[in-house]
Coordinates of C-alpha atoms in Angstrom, one line a residue:
X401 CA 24.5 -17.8 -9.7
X402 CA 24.2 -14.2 -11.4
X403 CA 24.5 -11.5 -8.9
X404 CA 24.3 -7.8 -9.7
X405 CA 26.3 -5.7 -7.2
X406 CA 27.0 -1.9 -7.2
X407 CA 29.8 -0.9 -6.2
X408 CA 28.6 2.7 -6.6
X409 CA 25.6 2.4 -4.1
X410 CA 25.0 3.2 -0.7
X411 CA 24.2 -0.4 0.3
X412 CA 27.4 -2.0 1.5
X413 CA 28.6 -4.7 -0.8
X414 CA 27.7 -7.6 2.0
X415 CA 24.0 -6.2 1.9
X416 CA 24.0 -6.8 -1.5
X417 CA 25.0 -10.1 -1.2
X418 CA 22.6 -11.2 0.9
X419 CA 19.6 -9.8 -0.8
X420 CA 20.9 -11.3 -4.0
X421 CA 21.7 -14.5 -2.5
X422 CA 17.7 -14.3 -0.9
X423 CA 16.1 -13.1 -4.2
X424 CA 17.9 -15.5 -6.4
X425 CA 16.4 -18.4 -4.1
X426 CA 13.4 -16.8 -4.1
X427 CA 13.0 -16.7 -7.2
X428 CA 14.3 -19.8 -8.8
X429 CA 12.2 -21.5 -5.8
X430 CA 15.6 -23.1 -5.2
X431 CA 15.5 -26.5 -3.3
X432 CA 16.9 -27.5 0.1
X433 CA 19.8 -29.1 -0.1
X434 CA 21.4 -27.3 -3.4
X435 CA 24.3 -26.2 -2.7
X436 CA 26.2 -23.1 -3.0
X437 CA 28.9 -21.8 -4.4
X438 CA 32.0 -21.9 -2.3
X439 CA 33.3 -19.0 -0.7
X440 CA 36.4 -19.0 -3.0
X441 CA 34.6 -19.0 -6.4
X442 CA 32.2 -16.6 -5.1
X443 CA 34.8 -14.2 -4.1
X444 CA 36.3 -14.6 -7.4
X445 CA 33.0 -14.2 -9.8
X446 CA 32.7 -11.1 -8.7
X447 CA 35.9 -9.3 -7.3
X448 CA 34.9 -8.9 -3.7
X449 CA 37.2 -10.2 -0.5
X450 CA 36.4 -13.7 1.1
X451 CA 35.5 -12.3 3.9
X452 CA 32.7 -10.4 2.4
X453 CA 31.3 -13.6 1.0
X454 CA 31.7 -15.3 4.6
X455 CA 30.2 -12.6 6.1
X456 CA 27.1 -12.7 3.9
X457 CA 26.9 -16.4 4.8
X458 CA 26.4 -16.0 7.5
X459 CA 24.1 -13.3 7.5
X460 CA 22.2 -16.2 5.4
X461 CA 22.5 -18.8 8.0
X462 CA 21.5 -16.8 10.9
X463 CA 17.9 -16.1 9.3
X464 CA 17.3 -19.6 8.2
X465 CA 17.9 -18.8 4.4
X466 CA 20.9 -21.6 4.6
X467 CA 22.7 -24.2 6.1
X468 CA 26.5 -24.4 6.9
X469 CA 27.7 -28.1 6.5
X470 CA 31.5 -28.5 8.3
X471 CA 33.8 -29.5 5.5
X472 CA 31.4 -29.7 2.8
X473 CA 30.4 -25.6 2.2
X474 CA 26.8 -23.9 2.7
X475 CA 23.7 -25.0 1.1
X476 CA 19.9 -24.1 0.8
X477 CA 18.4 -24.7 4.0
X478 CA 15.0 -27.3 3.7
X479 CA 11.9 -25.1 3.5
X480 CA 13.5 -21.7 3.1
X481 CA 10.9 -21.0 -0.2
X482 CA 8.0 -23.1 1.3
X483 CA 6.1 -20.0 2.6
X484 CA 6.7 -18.8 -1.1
X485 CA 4.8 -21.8 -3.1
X486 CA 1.5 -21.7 -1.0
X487 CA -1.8 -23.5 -2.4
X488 CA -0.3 -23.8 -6.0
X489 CA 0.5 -19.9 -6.5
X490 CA 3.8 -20.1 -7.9
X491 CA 6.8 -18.1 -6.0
X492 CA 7.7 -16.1 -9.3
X493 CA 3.8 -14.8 -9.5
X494 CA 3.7 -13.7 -5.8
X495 CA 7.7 -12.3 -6.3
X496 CA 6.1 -10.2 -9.0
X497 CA 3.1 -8.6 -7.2
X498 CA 4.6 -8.0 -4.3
X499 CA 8.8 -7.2 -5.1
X500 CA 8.2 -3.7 -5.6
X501 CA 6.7 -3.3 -1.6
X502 CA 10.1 -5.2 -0.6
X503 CA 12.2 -2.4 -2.3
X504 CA 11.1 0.4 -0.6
X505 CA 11.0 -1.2 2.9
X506 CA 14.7 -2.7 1.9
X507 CA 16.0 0.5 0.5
X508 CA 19.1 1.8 2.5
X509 CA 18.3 4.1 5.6
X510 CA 18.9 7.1 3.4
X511 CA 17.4 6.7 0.2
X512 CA 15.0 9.1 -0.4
X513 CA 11.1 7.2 -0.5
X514 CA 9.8 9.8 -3.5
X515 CA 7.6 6.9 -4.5
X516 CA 6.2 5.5 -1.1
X517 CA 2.6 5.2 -0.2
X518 CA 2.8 7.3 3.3
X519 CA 4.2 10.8 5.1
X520 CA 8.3 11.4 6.0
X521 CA 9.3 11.1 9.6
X522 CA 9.8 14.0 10.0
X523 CA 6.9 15.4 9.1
X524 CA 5.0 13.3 12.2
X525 CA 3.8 15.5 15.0
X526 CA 4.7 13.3 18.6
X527 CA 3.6 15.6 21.3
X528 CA 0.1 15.2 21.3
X529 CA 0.0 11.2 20.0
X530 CA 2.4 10.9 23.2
X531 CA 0.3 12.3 25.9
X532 CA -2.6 10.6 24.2
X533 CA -0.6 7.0 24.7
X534 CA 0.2 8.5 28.3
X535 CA -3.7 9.0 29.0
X536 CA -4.5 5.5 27.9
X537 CA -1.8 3.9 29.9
X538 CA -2.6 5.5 33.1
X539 CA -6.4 4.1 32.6
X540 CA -5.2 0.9 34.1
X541 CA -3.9 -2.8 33.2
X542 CA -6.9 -3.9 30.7
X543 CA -6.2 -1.3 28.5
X544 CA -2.4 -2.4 28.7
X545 CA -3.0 -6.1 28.9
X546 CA -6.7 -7.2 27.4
X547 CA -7.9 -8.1 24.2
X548 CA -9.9 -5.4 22.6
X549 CA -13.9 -6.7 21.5
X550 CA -14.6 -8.1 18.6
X551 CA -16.2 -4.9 16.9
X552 CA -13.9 -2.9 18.8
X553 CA -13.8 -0.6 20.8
X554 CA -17.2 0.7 21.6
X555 CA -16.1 5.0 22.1
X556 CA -14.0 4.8 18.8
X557 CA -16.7 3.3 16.9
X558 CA -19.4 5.9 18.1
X559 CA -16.7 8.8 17.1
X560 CA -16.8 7.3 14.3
X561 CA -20.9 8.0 13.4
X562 CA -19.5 11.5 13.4
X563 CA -16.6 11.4 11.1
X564 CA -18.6 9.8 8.6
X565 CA -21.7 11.8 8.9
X566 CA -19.5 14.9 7.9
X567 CA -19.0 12.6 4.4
X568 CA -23.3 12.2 4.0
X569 CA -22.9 8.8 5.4
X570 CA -24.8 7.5 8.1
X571 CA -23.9 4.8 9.9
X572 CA -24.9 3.3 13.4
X573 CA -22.2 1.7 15.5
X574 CA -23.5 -1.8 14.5
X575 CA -22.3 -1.4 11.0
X576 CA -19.1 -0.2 12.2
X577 CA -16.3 -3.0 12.6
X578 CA -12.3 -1.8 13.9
X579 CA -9.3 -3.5 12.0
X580 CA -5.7 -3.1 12.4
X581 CA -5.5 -0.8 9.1
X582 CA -6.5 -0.4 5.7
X583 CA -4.9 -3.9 4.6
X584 CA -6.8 -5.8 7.1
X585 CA -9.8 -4.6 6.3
X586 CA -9.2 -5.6 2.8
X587 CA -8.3 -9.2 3.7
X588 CA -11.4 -9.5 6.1
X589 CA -13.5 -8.7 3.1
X590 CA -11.5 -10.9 0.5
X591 CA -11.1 -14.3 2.8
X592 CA -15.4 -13.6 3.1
X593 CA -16.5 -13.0 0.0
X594 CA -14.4 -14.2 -2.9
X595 CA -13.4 -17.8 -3.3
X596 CA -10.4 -19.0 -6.4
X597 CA -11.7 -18.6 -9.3
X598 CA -14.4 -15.6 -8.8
X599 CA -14.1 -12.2 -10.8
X600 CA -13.3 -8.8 -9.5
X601 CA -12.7 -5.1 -11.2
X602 CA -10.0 -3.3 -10.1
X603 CA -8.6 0.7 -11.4
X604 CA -6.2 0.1 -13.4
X605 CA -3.4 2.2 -12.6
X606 CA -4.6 1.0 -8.6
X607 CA -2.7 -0.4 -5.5
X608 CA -0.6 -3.3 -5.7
X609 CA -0.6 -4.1 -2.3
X610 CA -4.5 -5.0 -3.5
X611 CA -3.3 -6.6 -7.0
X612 CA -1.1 -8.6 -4.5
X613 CA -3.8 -10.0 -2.4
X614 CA -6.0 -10.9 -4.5
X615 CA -3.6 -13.4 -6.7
X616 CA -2.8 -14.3 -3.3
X617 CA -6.4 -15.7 -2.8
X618 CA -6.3 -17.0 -6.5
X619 CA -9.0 -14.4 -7.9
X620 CA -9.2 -13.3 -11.7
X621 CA -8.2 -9.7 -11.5
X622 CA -9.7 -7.5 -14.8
X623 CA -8.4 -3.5 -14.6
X624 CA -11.0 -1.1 -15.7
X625 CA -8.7 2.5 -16.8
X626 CA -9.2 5.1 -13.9
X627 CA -10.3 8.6 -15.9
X628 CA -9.4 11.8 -14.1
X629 CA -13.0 12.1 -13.0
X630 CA -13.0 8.2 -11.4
X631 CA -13.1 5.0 -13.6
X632 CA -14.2 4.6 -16.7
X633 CA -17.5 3.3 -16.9
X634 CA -17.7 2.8 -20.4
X635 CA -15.3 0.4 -20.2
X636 CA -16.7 -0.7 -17.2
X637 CA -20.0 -1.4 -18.9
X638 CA -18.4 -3.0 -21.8
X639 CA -16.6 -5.4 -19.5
X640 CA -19.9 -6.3 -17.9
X641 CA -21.1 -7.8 -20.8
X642 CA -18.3 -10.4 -20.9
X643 CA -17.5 -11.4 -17.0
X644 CA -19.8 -11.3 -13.9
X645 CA -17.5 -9.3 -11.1
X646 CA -18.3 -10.2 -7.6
X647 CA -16.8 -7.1 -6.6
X648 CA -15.2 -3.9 -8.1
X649 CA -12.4 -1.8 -5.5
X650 CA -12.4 1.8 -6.6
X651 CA -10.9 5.1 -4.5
X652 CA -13.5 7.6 -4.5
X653 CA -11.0 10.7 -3.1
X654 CA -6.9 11.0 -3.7
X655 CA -7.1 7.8 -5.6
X656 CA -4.0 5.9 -5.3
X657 CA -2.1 7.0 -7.5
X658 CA -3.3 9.6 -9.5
X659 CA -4.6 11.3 -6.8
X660 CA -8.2 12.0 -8.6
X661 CA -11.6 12.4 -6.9
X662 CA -14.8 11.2 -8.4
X663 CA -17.1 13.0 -9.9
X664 CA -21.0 12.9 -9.1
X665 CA -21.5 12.0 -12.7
X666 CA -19.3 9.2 -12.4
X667 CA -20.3 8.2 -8.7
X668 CA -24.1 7.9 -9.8
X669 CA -23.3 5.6 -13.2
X670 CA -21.3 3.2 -11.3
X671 CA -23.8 2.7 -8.7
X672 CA -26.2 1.4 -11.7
X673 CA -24.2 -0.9 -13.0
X674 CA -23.6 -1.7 -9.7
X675 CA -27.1 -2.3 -9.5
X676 CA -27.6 -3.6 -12.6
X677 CA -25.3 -6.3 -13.0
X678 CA -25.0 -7.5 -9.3
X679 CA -21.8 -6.8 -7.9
X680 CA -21.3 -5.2 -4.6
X681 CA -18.2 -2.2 -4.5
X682 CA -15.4 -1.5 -2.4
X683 CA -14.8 1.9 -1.8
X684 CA -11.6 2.3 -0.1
X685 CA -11.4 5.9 1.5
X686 CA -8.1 5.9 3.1
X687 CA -6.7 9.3 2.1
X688 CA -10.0 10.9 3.3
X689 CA -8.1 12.8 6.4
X690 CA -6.4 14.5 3.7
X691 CA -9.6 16.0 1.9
X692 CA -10.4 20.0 2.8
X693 CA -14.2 19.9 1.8
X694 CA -15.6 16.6 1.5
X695 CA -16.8 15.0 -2.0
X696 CA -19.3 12.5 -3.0
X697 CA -18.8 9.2 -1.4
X698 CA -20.4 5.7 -3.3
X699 CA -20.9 4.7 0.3
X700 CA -23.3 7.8 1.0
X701 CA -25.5 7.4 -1.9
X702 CA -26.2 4.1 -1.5
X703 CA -26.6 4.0 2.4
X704 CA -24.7 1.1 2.4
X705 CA -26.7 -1.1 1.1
X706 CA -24.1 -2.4 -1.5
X707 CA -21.1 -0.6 -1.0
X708 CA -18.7 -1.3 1.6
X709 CA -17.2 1.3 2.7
X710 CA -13.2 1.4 4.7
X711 CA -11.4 4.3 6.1
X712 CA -7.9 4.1 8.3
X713 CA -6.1 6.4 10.5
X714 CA -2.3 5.1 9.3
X715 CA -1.8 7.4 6.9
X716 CA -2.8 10.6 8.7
X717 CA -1.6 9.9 12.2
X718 CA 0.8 6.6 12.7
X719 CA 1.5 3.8 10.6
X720 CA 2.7 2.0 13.5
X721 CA -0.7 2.5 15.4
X722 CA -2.8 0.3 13.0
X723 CA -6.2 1.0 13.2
X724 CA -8.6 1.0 10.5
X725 CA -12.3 0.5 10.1
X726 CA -15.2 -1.2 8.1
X727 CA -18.6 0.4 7.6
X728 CA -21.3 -2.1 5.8
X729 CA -24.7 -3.4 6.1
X730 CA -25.3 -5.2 9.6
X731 CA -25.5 -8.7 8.3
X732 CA -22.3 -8.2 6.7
X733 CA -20.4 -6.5 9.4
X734 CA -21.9 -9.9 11.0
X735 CA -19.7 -12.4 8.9
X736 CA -16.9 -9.9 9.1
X737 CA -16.9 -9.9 12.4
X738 CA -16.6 -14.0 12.2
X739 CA -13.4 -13.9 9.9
X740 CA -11.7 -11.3 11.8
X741 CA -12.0 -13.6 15.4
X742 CA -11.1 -16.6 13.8
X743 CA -7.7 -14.7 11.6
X744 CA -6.9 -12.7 14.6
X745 CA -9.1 -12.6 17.4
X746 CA -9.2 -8.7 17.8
X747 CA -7.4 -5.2 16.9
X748 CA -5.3 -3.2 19.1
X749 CA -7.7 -2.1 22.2
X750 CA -4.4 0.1 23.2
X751 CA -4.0 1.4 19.4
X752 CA -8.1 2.2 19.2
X753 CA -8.2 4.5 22.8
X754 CA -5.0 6.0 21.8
X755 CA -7.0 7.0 18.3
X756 CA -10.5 7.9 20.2
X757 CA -9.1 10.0 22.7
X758 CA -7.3 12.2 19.9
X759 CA -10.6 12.6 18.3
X760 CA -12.6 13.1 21.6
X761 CA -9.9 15.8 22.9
X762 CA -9.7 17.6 19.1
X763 CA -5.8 17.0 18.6
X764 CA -5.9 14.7 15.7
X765 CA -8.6 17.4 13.9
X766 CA -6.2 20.0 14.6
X767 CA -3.0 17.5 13.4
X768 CA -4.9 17.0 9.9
X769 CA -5.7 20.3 9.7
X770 CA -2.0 21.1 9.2
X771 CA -1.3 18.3 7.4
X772 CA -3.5 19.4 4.7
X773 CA -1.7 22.6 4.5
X774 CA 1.8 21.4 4.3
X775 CA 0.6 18.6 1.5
X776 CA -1.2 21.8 -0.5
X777 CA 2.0 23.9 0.0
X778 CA 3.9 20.2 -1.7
X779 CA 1.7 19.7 -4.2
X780 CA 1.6 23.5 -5.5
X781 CA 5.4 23.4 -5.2
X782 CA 5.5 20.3 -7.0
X783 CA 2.9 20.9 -9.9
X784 CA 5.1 24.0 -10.5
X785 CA 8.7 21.9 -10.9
X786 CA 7.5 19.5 -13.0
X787 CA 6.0 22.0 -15.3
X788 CA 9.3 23.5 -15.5
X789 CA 11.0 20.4 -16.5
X790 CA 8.4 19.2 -19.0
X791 CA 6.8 16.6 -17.3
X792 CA 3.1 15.9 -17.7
X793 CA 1.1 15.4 -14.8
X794 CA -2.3 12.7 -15.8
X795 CA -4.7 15.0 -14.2
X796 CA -4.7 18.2 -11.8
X797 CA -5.2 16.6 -7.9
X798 CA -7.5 17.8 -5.7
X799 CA -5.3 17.4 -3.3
X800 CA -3.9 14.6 -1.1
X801 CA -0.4 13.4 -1.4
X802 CA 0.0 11.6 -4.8
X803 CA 0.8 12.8 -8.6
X804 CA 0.5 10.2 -11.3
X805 CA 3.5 11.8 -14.1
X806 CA 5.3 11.1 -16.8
X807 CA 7.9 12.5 -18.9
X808 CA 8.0 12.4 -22.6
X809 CA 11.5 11.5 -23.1
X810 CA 11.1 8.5 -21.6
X811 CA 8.7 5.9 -22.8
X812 CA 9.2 3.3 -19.7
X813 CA 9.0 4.4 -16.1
X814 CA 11.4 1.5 -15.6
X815 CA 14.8 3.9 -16.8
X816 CA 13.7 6.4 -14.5
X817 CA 13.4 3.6 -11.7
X818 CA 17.1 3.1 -12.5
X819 CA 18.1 6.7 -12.9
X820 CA 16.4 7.4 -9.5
X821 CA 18.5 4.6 -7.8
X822 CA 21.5 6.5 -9.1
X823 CA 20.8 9.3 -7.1
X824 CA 19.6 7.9 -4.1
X825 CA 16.0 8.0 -4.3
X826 CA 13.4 4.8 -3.8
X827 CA 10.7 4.6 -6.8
X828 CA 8.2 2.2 -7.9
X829 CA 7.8 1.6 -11.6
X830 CA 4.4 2.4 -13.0
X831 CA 3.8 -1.1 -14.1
X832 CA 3.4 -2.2 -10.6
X833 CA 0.3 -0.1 -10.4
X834 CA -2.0 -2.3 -13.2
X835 CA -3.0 -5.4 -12.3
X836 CA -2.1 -7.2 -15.2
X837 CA 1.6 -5.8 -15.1
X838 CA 1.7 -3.7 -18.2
X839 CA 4.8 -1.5 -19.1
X840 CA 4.5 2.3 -18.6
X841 CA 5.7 5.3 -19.1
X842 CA 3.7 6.6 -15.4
X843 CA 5.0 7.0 -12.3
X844 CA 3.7 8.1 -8.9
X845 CA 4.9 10.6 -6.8
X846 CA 4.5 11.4 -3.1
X847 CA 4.9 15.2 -3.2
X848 CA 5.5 15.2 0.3
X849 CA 9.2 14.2 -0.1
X850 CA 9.9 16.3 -3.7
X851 CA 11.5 19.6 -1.8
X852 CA 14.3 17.4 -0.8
X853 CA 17.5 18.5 -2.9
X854 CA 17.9 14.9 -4.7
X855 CA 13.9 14.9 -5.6
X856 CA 14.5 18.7 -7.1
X857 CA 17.5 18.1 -8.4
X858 CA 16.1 14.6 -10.5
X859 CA 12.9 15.5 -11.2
X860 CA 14.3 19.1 -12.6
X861 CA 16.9 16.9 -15.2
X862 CA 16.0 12.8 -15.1
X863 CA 17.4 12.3 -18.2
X864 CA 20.8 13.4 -16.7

């Protein structure tokens, strides 16, 4: 058993262990019954106390990862990879797609998330989400207590109708179906409409957490290059002629992680081919809080009729809250609706009042209102270090929270990975972002976090 261990890093040696013990059965899909090494040999391969290694053990044992035997040592509990090596998708495959998610929810307490997908604590406003949760509470026990309905919640969806008629889009509350965030309206519409086997286009750099789902569900997952106006649909077109997509996912503002916005142009050339070649698009708009003046939308040009369009409120106001949303055509919505009772029954009623009465009171317009203010102030302040430093940035945001950089010193985004876990800082390597895995000298960036001393500090020397 090879272990790597810091000494040097914040995580105390017994963390370590444990993770490395975890990983390494993850990802050898170890099986029940192996068993370890003893605590003395352990303790001796790699310098640390006995009681370190016990400790770690038993760490292990409480959580089911292992067994302890009396007299004979510790071994791989039965079953501990089995949730790992579902329907024939092999534990390495799914390690792959989703190990770089693990690493920023695992990283210690106070590394510094420069590479995360969502705001700092700090920079979460409680007052007015408090006396909205307040509000709903006092409204009685079903609010407390009852399951929300199936669409959901009938007030939020008709706030709704407004948000997206400020985007061009309209929408009646019938083609409006509630989800407990971004992700789970993404699995509602994979578990409908793709089976093993079927083709879909992603952007290639795009989001993993997507890359990860799909190979979940056993899909063949083709990147088409994102351009700083939106994807390339020269490419795309080229690609059309050799594979029959059932769907292609595509940000239209902020896209994750360049942090681009597409371009009429663009917009109006995928929707032929859209039309064309028979594929329906996901258009997933869940940075669109973040947007000043709003863009061209897929969704608003075609009515609906064959994009689907998703929006969530995690990213602006709580991720904890979890409440998302689906707008499609009404037949569709239909079959939605039929997955998400059978996966889950409903959302949150509690989370969806709590989000409906900060959009019927004004609080959460006057909340993003700020937040795209601070983010401007971030991104300006960014854009300006990075120039210093001699870092190119793939395209100039519009705004949001993301920029897509590299340096030229350094031809894989995996050293800087290392160099940033030197100083503290969390960061995913670029090659997590395309689909197919591909090495890359890219990284993304939340500006949100770069004023912090350690994100000046690296970004200003990373070779260092």
């Amino acid at each position: 058993m090879k272990l790597c261990l810091d000494r040097h890093s914040n995580t105390p040696i017994v963390q370590q262990l444990v993770d490395g013990i975890r990983e390494w059965i993850e990802r050898h899909g170890i099986a029940g019954g192996q068993r370890l090494p003893s605590i003395r040999r352990l303790s001796a391969a790699h310098g640390i106390s006995r009681n370190t290694v016990i400790e770690a053990y038993e760490q292990l044992v409480a959580h089911g990862w292992i067994r302890s035997k009396p007299g004979s040592g510790f071994f791989v509990a039965a079953g501990a990879t089995r949730g790992l090596s579902k329907a024939g998708v092999k534990t390495a495959d799914l390690e792959d797609v989703t190990g770089e998610m693990w690493k920023l929810f695992r990283a210690d307490k106070g590394d510094l998330k420069l590479g995360c997908g969502w705001l700092p604590g700090h920079w979460r406003e409680s007052d007015d989400l408090t006396q909205a949760i307040r509000q709903v509470a006092r409204q009685g026990d079903a609010s407390l207590f009852d399951y929300g309905t199936p669409m959901g919640t009938p007030e939020l969806r008709s706030l709704l109708q407004e948000r997206l008629r400020r985007l061009g889009l309209e929408a009646p509350a019938r083609q409006i179906l509630l989800t407990a965030g971004g992700s789970h309206a993404l699995d509602l519409i994979v578990r409908l409409m793709l089976e093993p086997g079927d083709v879909v286009f992603v952007e290639s750099p795009g989001y993993y957490n997507l890359f990860g789902l799909l190979h979940l569900q056993r899909i063949t997952v083709i990147g088409i290059p994102r351009l700083a106006g939106g994807p390339d649909t020269e490419h795309l077109e080229a690609l059309l002629r050799r594979y029959r997509p059932k769907l292609f996912f595509t940000n239209s503002v902020f896209h994750n992680p360049t942090g681009t916005t597409l371009t009429p142009t663009v917009a109006h050339r995928v929707l032929q081919l859209a039309e064309r070649h028979g594929f329906r698009i996901v258009e997933d708009d869940i940075y669109a809080d973040f947007q000043h003046d709003p863009t061209i939308r897929l969704a608003a040009l075609d009515g609906l009729e064959r994009v689907i369009y998703l929006g969530s409120f995690s990213k602006s106001l709580s991720c904890s809250l979890r409440v998302g949303f689906i707008a499609a055509a009404p037949a569709l919505v239909k079959r939605l609706v039929d997955v998400k009772m059978l996966t889950s029954i409903s959302a949150s009623r509690f989370s969806e009042q709590v989000v409906a009465t900060m959009l019927r009171n004004g609080s959460f317009r006057k909340l993003t209102e700020r937040l795209r203010i601070k983010l401007g102030d971030q991104m300006a302040a960014t854009r300006h270090l990075l120039g210093e430093a001699g870092w190119e940035v793939f395209a100039e945001p519009a705004g949001g929270m993301f920029l897509w950089a590299r340096h030229p010193r350094i031809e894989s985004s995996t050293r800087l990975v290392q160099g940033a876990q030197r100083a503290g800082i969390s960061l995913s390597p670029g090659h997590a972002f395309h689909p197919q895995g591909t090495d890359s000298p890219w990284i993304r960036l939340n500006v949100a976090y770069a004023r912090d001393p350690r994100a000046t500090r690296f970004l200003g020397n990373p070779l260092d």
